[in-house]
């Protein structure tokens, strides 16, 4: 299809982008959408401009499965500078407090960092996309308004201490959804008695995805051709992004019924859960909800 078509291409799947620092998630999304000349695109699991790493870009109907990725765990490489707290909890903010830290040694820092492993309560930063009465907190923060944020339960599955050198600690963190690494680093710094803020953040894992599977935008740009074949080779099938959801195979009539929004009877029984729906030719139809009595109702379909 020619690039002159103003509507773009009907392509479906997910591009695993290694987002560069200095770029918002939406800006990265728009760049990828234009490059692939996609009619529709969205992203899942936003990254701050400071952060780099895995950002799944959903093309076409793949946007319908994005919500099922959001609940999965994440993994980050992070570097935190001790001795300074900032209003944004990272190096893009203004330093609001400075404290000495020269007495600290690596063993002390490691012990405090590891004390955050497990189920914890975490207060999200004001500079976040969380909303209060429909207003994002970061917009209130920019107006100099700070409101009380209730602590939220999150899980730090693992913290690997990598190094401590010249006032900078480096960690590898695996965590649950909703975890703010900026808050974690500040909390570690505060527990050490000196404060801290993030100076580098990279998402290296997202659900079952690893940073080694991603591609940078500059690498995608080098693959541009008139027929898009080299670019399209880097589109993952949408169903591959949902490895923890059970498959459900439908026959020809069931496929027709599901596509018209009708529930169908399945021979699968058990607890109610979400299933991936496949037609007779293993065509991915979307996601359904299986009830305890074996009835599958359509939930998010690729039609």
mmCIF file of C-alpha atoms in Angstrom, residues 42 54 85 101 116 153 155 173 287 290:
data_model
loop_
_atom_site.group_PDB
_atom_site.id
_atom_site.type_symbol
_atom_site.label_atom_id
_atom_site.label_comp_id
_atom_site.label_asym_id
_atom_site.label_seq_id
_atom_site.Cartn_x
_atom_site.Cartn_y
_atom_site.Cartn_z
ATOM 1 C CA UNK A 42 -1.328 2.456 21.161
ATOM 2 C CA UNK A 54 10.804 -2.081 26.949
ATOM 3 C CA UNK A 85 15.978 14.466 47.428
ATOM 4 C CA UNK A 101 26.160 10.311 53.373
ATOM 5 C CA UNK A 116 12.314 -3.446 50.942
ATOM 6 C CA UNK A 153 0.396 -2.120 48.544
ATOM 7 C CA UNK A 155 5.403 -6.185 45.906
ATOM 8 C CA UNK A 173 14.593 -4.651 40.777
ATOM 9 C CA UNK A 287 -10.113 -12.781 24.192
ATOM 10 C CA UNK A 290 -14.981 -18.774 30.262
#
